[in-house]
CSV table of C-alpha atoms and ligand atoms in Angstrom, one decimal:
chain,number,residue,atom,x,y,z
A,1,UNK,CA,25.6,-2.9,18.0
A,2,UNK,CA,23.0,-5.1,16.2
A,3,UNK,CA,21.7,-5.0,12.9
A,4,UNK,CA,18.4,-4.0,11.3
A,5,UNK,CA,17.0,-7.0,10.9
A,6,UNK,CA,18.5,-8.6,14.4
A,7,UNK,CA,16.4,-5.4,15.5
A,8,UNK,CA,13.1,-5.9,13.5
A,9,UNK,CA,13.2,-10.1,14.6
A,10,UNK,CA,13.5,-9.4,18.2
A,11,UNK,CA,10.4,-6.4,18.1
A,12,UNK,CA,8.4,-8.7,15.9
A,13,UNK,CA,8.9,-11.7,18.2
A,14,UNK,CA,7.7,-10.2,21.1
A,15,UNK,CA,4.2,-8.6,19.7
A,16,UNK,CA,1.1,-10.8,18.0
A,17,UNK,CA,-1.7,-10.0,16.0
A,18,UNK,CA,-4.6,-8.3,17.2
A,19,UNK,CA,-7.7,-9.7,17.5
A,20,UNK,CA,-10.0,-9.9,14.3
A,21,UNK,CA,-13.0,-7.6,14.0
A,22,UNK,CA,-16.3,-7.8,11.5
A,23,UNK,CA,-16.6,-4.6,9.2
A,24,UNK,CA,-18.3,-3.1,6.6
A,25,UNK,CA,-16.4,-4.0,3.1
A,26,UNK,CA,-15.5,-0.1,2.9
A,27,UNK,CA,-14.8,0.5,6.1
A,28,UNK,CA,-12.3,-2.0,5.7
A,29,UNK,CA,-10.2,-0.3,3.4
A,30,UNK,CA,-6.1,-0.3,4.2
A,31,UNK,CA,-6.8,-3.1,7.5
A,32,UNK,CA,-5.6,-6.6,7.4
A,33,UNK,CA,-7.6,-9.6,6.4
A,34,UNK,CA,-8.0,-11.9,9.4
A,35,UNK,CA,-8.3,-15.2,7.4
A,36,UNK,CA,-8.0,-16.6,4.0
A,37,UNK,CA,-11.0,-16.2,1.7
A,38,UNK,CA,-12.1,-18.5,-0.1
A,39,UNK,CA,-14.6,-18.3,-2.9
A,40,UNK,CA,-18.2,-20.0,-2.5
A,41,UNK,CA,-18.8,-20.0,-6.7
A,42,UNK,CA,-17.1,-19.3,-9.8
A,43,UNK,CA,-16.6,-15.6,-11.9
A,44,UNK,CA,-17.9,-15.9,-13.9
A,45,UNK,CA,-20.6,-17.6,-12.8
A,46,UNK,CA,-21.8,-18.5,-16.4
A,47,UNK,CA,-19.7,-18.2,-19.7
A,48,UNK,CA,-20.9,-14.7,-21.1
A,49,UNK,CA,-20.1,-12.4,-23.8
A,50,UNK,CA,-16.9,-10.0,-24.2
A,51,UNK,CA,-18.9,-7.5,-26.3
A,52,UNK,CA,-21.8,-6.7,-28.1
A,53,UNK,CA,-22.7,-8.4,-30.7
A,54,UNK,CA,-24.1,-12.2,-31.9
A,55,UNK,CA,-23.9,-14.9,-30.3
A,56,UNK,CA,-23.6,-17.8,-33.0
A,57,UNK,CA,-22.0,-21.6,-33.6
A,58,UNK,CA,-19.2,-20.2,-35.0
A,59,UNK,CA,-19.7,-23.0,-37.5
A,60,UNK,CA,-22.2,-21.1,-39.5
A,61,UNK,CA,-19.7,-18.5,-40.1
A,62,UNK,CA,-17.0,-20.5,-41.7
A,63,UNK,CA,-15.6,-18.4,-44.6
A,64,UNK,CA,-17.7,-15.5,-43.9
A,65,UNK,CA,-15.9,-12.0,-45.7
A,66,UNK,CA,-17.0,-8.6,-46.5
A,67,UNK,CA,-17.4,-10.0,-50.2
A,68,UNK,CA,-19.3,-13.6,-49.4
A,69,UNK,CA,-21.0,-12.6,-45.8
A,70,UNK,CA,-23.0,-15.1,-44.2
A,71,UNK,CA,-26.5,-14.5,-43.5
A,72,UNK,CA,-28.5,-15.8,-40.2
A,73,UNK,CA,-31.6,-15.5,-39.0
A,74,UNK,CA,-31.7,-13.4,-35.7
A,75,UNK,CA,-33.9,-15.2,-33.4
A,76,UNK,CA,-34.1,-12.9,-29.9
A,77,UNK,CA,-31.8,-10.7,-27.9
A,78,UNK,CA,-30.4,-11.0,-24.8
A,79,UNK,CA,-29.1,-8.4,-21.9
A,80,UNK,CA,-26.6,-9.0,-19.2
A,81,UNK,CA,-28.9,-9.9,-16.3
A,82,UNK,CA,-31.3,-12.4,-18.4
A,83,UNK,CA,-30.7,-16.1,-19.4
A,84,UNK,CA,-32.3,-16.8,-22.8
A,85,UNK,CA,-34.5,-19.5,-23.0
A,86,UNK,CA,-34.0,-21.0,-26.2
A,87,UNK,CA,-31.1,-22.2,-28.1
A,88,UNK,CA,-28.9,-21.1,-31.2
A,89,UNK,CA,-29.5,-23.5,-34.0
A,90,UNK,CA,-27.2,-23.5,-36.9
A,91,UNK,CA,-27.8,-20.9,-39.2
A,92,UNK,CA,-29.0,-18.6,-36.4
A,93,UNK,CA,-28.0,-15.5,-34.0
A,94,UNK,CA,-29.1,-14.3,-30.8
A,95,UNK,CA,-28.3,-10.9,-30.2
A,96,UNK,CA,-26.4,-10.3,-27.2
A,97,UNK,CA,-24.8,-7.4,-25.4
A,98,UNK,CA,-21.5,-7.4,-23.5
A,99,UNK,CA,-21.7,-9.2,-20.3
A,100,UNK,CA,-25.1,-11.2,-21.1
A,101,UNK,CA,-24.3,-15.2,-20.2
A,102,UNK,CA,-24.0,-16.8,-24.0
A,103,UNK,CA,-27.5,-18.9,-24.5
A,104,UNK,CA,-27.7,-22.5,-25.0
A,105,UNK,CA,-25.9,-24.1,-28.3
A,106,UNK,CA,-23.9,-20.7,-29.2
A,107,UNK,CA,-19.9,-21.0,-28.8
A,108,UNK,CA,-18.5,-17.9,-30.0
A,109,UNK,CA,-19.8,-13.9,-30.4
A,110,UNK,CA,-19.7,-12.0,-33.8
A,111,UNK,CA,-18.8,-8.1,-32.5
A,112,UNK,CA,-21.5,-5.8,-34.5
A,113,UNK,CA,-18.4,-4.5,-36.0
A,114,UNK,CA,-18.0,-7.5,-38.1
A,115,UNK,CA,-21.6,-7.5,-39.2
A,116,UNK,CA,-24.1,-5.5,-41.0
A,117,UNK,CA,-25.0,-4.0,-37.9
A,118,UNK,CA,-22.6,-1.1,-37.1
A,119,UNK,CA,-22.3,0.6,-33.7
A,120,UNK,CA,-24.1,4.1,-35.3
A,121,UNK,CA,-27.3,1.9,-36.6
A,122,UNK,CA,-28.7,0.0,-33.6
A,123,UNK,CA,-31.6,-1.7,-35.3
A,124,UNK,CA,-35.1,-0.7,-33.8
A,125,UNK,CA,-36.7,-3.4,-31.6
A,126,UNK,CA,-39.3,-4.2,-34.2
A,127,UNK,CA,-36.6,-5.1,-36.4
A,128,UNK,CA,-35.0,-7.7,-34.5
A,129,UNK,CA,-37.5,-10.3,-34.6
A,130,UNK,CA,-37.7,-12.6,-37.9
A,131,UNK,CA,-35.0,-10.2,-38.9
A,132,UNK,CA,-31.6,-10.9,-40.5
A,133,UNK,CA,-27.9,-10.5,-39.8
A,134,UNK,CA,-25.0,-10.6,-42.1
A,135,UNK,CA,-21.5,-11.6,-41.4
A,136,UNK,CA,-18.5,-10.4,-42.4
A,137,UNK,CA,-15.9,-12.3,-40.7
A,138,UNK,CA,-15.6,-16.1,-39.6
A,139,UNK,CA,-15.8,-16.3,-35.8
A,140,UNK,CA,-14.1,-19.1,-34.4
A,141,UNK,CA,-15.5,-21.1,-31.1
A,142,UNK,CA,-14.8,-19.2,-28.0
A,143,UNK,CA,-14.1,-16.0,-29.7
A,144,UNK,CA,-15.5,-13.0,-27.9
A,145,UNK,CA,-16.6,-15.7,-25.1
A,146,UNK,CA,-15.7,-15.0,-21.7
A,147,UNK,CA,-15.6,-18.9,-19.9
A,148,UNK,CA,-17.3,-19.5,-16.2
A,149,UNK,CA,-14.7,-19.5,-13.6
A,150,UNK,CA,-12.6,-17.8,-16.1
A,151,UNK,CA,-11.7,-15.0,-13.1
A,152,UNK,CA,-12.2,-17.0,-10.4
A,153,UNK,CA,-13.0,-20.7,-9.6
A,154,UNK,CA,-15.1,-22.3,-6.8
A,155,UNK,CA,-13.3,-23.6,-3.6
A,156,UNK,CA,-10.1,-20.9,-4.7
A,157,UNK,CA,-8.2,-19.2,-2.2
A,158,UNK,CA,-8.5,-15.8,-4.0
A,159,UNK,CA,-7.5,-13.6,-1.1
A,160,UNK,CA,-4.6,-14.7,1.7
A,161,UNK,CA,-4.9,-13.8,5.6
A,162,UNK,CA,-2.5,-11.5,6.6
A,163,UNK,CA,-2.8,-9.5,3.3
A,164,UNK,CA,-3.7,-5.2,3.4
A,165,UNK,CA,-7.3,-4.8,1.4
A,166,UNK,CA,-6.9,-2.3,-0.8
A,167,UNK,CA,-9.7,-1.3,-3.6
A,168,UNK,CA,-8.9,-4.1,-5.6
A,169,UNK,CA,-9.2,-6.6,-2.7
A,170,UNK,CA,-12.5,-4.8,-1.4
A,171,UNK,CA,-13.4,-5.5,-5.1
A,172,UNK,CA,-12.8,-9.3,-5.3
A,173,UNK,CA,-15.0,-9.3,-2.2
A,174,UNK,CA,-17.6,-7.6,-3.2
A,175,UNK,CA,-17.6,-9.6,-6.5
A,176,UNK,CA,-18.0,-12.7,-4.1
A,177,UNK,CA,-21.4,-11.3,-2.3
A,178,UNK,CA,-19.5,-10.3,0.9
A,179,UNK,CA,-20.8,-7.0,2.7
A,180,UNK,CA,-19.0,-7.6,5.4
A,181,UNK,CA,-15.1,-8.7,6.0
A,182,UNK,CA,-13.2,-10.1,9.2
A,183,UNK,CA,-9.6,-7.8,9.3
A,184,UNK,CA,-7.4,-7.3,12.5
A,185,UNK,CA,-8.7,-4.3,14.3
A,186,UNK,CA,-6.4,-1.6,14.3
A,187,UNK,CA,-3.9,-1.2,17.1
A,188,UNK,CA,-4.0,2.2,19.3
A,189,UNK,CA,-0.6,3.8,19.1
A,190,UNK,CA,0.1,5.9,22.2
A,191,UNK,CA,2.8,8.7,21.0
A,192,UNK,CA,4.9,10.9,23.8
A,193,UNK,CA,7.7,13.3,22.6
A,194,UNK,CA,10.1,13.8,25.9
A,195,UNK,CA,12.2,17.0,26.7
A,196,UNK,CA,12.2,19.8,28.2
A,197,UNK,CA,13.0,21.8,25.1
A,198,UNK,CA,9.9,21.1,23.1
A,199,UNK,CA,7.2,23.0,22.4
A,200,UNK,CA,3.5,22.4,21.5
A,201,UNK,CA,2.7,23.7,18.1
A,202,UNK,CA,0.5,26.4,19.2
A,203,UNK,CA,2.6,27.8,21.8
A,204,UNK,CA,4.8,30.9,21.3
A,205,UNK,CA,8.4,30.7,20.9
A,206,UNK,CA,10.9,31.1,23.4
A,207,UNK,CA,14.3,31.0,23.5
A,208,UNK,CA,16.2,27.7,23.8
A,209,UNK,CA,12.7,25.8,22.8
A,210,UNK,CA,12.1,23.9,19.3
A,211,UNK,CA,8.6,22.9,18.1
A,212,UNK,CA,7.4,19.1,18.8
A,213,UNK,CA,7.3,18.3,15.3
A,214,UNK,CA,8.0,14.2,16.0
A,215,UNK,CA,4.8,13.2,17.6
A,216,UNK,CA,2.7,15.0,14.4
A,217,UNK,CA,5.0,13.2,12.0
A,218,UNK,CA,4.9,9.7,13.9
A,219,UNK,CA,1.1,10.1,14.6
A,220,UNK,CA,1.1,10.8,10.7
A,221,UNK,CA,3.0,7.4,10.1
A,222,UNK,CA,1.1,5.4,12.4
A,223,UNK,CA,-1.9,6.4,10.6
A,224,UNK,CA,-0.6,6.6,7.3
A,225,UNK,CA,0.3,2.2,8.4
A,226,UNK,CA,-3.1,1.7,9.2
A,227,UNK,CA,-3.2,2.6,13.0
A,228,UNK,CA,-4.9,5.0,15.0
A,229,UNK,CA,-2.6,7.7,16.4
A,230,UNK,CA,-3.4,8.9,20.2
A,231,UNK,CA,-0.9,12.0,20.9
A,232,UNK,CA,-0.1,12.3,24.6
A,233,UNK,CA,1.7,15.8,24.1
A,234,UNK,CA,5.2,16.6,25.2
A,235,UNK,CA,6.4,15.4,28.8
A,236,UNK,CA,9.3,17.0,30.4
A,237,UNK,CA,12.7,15.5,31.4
A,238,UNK,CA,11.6,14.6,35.1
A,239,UNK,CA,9.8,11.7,36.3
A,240,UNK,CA,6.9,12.9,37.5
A,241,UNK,CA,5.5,14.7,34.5
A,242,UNK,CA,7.1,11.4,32.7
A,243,UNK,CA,5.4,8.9,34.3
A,244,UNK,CA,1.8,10.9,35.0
A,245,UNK,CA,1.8,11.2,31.0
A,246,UNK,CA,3.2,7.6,30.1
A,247,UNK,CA,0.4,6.0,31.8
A,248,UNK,CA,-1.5,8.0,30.6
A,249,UNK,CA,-1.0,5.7,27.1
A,250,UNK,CA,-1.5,2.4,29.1
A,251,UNK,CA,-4.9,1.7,27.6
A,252,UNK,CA,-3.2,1.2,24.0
A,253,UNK,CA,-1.4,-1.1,22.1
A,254,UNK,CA,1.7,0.1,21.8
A,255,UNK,CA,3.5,3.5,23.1
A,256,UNK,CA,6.1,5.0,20.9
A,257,UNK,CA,8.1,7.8,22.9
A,258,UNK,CA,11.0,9.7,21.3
A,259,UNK,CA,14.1,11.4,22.1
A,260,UNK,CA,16.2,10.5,25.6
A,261,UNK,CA,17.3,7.6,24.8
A,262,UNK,CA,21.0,8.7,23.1
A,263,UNK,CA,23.8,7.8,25.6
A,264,UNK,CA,24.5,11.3,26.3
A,265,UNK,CA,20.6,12.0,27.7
A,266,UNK,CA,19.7,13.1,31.1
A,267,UNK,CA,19.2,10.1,32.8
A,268,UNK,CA,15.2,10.2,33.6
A,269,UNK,CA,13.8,8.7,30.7
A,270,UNK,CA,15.7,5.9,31.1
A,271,UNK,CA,14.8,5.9,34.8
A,272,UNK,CA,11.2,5.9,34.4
A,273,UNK,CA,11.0,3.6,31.3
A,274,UNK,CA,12.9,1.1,33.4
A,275,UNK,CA,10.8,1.5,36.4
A,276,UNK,CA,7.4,1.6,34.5
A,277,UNK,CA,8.6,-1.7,33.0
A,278,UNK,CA,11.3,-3.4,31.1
A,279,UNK,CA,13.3,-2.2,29.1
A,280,UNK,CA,16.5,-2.9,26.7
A,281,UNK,CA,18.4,0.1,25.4
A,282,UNK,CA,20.2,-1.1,21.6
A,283,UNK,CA,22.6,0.6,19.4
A,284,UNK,CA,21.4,-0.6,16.0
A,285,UNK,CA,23.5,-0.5,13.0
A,286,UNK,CA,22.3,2.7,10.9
A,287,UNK,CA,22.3,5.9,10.4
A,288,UNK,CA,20.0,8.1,11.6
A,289,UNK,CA,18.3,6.1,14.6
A,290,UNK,CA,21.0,4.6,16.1
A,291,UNK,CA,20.0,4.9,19.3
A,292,UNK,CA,17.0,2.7,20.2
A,293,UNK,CA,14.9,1.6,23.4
A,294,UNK,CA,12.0,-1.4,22.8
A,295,UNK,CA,10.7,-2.9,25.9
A,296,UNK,CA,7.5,-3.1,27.4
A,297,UNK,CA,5.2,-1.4,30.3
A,298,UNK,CA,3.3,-3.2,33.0
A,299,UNK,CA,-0.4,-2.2,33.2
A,300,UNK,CA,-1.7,-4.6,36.2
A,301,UNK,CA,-2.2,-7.4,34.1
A,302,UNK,CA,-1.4,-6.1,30.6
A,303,UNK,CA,2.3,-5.2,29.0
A,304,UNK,CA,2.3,-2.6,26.4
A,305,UNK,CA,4.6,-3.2,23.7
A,306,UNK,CA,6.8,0.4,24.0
A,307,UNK,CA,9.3,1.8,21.2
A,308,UNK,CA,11.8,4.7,22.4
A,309,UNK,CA,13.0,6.5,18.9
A,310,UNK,CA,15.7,8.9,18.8
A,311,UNK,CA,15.2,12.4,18.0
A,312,UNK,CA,14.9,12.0,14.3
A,313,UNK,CA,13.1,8.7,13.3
A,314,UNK,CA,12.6,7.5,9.5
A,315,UNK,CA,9.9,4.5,8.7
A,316,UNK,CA,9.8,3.0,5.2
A,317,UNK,CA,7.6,0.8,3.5
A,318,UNK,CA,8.9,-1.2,0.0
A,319,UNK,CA,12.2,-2.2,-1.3
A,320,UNK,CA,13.0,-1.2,-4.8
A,321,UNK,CA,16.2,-1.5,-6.9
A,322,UNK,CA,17.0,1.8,-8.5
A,323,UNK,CA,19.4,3.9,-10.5
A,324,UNK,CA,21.7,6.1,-7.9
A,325,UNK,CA,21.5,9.8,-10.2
A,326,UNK,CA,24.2,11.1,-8.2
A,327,UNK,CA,27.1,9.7,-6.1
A,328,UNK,CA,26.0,8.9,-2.5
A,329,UNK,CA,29.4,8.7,-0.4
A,330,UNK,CA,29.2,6.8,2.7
A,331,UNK,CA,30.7,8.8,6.4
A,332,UNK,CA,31.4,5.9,8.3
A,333,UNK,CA,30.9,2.1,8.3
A,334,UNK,CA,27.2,2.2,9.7
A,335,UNK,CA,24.7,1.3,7.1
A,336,UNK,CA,23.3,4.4,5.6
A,337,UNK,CA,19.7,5.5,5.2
A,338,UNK,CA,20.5,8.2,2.3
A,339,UNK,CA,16.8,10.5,2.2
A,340,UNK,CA,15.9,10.7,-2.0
A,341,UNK,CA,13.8,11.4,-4.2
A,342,UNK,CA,13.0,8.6,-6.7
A,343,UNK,CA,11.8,9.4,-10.0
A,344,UNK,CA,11.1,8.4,-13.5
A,345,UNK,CA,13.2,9.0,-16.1
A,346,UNK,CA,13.0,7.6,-19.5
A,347,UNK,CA,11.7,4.6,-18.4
A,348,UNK,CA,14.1,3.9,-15.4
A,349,UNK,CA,13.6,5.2,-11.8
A,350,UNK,CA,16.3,7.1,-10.7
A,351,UNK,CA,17.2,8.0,-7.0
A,352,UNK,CA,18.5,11.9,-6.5
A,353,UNK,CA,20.1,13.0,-3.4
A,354,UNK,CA,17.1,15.0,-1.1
A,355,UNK,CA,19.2,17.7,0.2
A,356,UNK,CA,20.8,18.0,3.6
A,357,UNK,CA,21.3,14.5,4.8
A,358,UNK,CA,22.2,15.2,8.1
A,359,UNK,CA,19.7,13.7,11.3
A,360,UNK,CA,18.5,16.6,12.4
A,361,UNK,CA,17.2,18.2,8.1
A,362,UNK,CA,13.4,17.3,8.6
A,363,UNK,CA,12.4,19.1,5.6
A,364,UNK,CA,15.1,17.0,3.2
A,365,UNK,CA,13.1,14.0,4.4
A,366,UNK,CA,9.5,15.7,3.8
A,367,UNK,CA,11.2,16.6,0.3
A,368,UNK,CA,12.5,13.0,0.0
A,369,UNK,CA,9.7,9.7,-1.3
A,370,UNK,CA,12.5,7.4,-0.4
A,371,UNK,CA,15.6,6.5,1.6
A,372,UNK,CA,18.5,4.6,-0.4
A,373,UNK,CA,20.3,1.9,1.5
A,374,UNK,CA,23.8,2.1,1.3
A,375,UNK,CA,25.2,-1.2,2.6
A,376,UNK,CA,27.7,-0.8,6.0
A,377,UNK,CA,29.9,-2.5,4.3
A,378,UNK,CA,31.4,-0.4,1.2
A,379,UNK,CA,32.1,2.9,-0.1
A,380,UNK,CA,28.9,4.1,-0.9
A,381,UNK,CA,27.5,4.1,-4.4
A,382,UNK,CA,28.2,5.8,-7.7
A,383,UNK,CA,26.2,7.6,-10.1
A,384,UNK,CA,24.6,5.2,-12.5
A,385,UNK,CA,25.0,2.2,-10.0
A,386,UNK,CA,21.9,0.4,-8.7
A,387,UNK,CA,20.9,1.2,-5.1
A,388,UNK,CA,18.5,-0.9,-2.9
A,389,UNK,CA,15.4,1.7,-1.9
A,390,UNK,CA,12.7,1.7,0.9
A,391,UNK,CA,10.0,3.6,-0.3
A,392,UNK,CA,8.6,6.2,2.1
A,393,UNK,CA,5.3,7.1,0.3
A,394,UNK,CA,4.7,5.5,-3.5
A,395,UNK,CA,1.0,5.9,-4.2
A,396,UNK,CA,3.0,8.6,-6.7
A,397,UNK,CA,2.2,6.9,-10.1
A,398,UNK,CA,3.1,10.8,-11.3
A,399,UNK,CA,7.0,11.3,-10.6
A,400,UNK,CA,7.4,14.0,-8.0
A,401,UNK,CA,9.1,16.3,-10.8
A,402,UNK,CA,8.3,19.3,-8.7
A,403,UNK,CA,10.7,18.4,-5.8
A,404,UNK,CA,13.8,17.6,-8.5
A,405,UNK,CA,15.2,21.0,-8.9
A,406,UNK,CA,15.8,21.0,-5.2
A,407,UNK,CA,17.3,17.8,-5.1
A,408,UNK,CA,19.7,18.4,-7.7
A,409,UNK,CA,20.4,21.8,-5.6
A,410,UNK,CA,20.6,19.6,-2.3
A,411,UNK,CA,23.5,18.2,-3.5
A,412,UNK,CA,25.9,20.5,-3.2
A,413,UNK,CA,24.8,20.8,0.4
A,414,UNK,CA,24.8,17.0,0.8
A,415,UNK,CA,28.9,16.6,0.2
A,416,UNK,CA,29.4,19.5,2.7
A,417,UNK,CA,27.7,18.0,5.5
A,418,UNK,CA,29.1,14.6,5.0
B,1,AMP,P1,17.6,13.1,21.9
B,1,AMP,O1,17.2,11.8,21.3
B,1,AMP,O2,16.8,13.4,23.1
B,1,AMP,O3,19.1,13.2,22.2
B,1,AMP,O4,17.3,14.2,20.9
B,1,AMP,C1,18.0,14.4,19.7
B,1,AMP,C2,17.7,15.6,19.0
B,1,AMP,O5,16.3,15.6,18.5
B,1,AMP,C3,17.8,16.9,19.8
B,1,AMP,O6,18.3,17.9,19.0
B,1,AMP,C4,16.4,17.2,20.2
B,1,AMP,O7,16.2,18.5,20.5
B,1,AMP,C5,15.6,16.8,19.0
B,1,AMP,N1,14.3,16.4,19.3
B,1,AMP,C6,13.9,15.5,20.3
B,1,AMP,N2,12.6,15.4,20.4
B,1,AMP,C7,12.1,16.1,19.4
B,1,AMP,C8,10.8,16.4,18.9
B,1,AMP,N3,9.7,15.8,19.5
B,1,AMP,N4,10.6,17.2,17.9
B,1,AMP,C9,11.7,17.8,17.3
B,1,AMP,N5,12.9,17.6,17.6
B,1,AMP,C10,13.1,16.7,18.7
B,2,MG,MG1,16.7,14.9,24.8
């Protein structure tokens, strides 16, 4: 038996990045940068104003107040996306609005709020020239000033290779003029469901036959990671129909098959996987998927990276440390992937049972957001202790408060089937 992580090194050190690719910025959106980026100027590229207002030496407001204002002479205006050509003397203002790069001689910017000039009574154009502005508070230098480089500075690694671009990242490169970004193409995940029991989706029941409901849930996983999913159907437990619909995967990066692989299966998966390539059959130390095949096909010159799950496989994504809600006993000493439903609750997430937590309860882990780790080594975890969490699917800023009434109810279920 190995553990998981003696199980994720030894997949990991036998498969390499793909090879970069140039795409639009949005069509980029959830691939992996291919290298570091770097940016070619600073953001700001010039100091600018943080609202709108006047742009001042803050020195001729000194001990400005609603009671004693200062008065300046406003001597132009300026818009984000103009430079203004002249400077601000003492005793003057250059209106400015928010984002506008602060002209020559001003340090700080007086919000209209603190002036005469309220939000409600935009002066007319006619009025700004030769006109006058009073102020009502002192500004000091820098106030209301956004600094160039303040964001980001030239020559700055601002994103790292190997990181996912998400809308923020996009946004960092667009803010550096890129239209285009290098990211790792995404790899072609072949997915085959073995046995003779299975059943396409659209085909009618029969007795003896279950629906293929792993290659739609896999397929949903690879894509859900980034990759594109290429479903290969069901192929029966004999070697013909196996192999014929194997290769039929060969022109992809990696073939995930599942089911045959438990030590009690009919031996022809294991027959064909072995003579298709090689392949090493683990027992890995949790619970579900203990069963596990990862070896790799021969295509003439090409080996295909190949992952055999068990009948019920469970991916994951991020670790959190949470409250356990309710007490999650352990059934043997193999670490435990508990299926839960992580929510907030006054202010603290908090991990409830998702029903049935047997291997074969599909619809406890489409209930569950989460899987709780209980450690092989213990006696599970009590209410109110903190438990380790992957995270199945956490784009949910909104708790999933819908499924808890069936989690609490899953409970009771939960300590039978234990
Ligand atoms: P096996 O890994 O072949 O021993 O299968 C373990 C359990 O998973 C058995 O009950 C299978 O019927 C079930 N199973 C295998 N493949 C699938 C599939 N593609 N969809 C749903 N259940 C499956
Ligand atoms: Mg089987």
């Amino acid at each position: 038996m190995i553990s998981v992580e003696e199980a994720l090194a030894r997949i990991l050190a036998q498969v390499h990045p793909l090879e970069p690719e140039q795409r639009p910025l949005l069509d980029a959106l959830g691939q992996v940068l291919a290298e570091d980026v770097i940016a070619g100027f600073d953001i700001p590229p010039l100091a600018n104003s943080a609202m709108d207002g006047y742009a001042v030496q803050a020195a001729s407001t000194r001990g400005a107040s609603p009671d004693e204002p200062r008065e300046l002479d406003v001597t132009g205006e300026v818009a984000a996306g103009y430079v203004f050509s002249a400077r601000v003397e003492a005793g003057t203002a250059v209106r400015i609005m928010t984002g506008a790069p602060l002209p020559a001689g001003a340090d700080a910017v007086v919000p209209f709020e603190e002036t005469d000039e309220s939000g409600e009574h935009a002066p007319q154009a006619e009025g700004l020239r030769g006109g006058r502005v009073r102020i009502f508070k002192a500004a000091l230098p820098e106030n209301n000033v956004r600094a160039a480089g303040e964001d980001v500075r030239a020559g700055q690694v601002v994103l790292l290779r190997g990181c996912v671009l998400r809308a923020a990242q996009l946004g960092v490169l667009a803010s550096l003029g890129h239209a285009r970004v290098s990211v790792i193409r995404r790899p072609v995940v072949a997915v085959l469901s073995t046995g003779d029991e299975l059943l396409a989706p659209e085909q009618p029941r029969a007795p003896g036959r279950i629906y293929d409901s792993n290659a739609t849930s896999i397929a949903a996983l690879v894509r859900q990671y980034g990759g594109i999913p290429r479903l290969l159907g069901v192929a029966r437990d004999n070697v013909d129909d196996l192999t014929q619909k194997l290769r039929a995967g060969f022109d992809s990066d990696l073939i995930v098959t599942t089911a045959g692989v438990s030590r009690g299966d009919f031996d022809v998966v294991k027959l064909v996987l072995a003579q298709e390539g090689e392949v090493d059959f683990w027992t890995v130390n949790m619970r579900p998927g203990k069963p596990l095949a990862f070896g790799a096909f021969r295509a003439g010159a090409r080996r295909i990276p190949h992952i055999g799950l068990p009948g019920n496989p469970v991916s994951s994504a991020v670790a959190f440390e949470i409250i356990a809600a309710e007490p999650i006993p352990m059934a043997d000493e193999r670490r435990f992937y508990a299926r839960c439903v992580v929510a907030v609750e006054q202010g603290r997430y908090v991990a409830h049972l998702a029903g049935s937590q047997s291997s074969g309860a599909l619809s406890a882990l489409a209930r569950a957001n989460a899987l709780a780790v209980i450690p092989e080594q213990g006696r599970g975890v009590a209410a109110g202790e903190s438990v380790e969490v992957l995270m199945l699917n956490w784009d949910a800023e909104d708790p999933p408060f819908a499924q808890l009434d069936s989690a609490a109810r899953g409970l009771d279920q939960q300590q039978s089937s234990l």
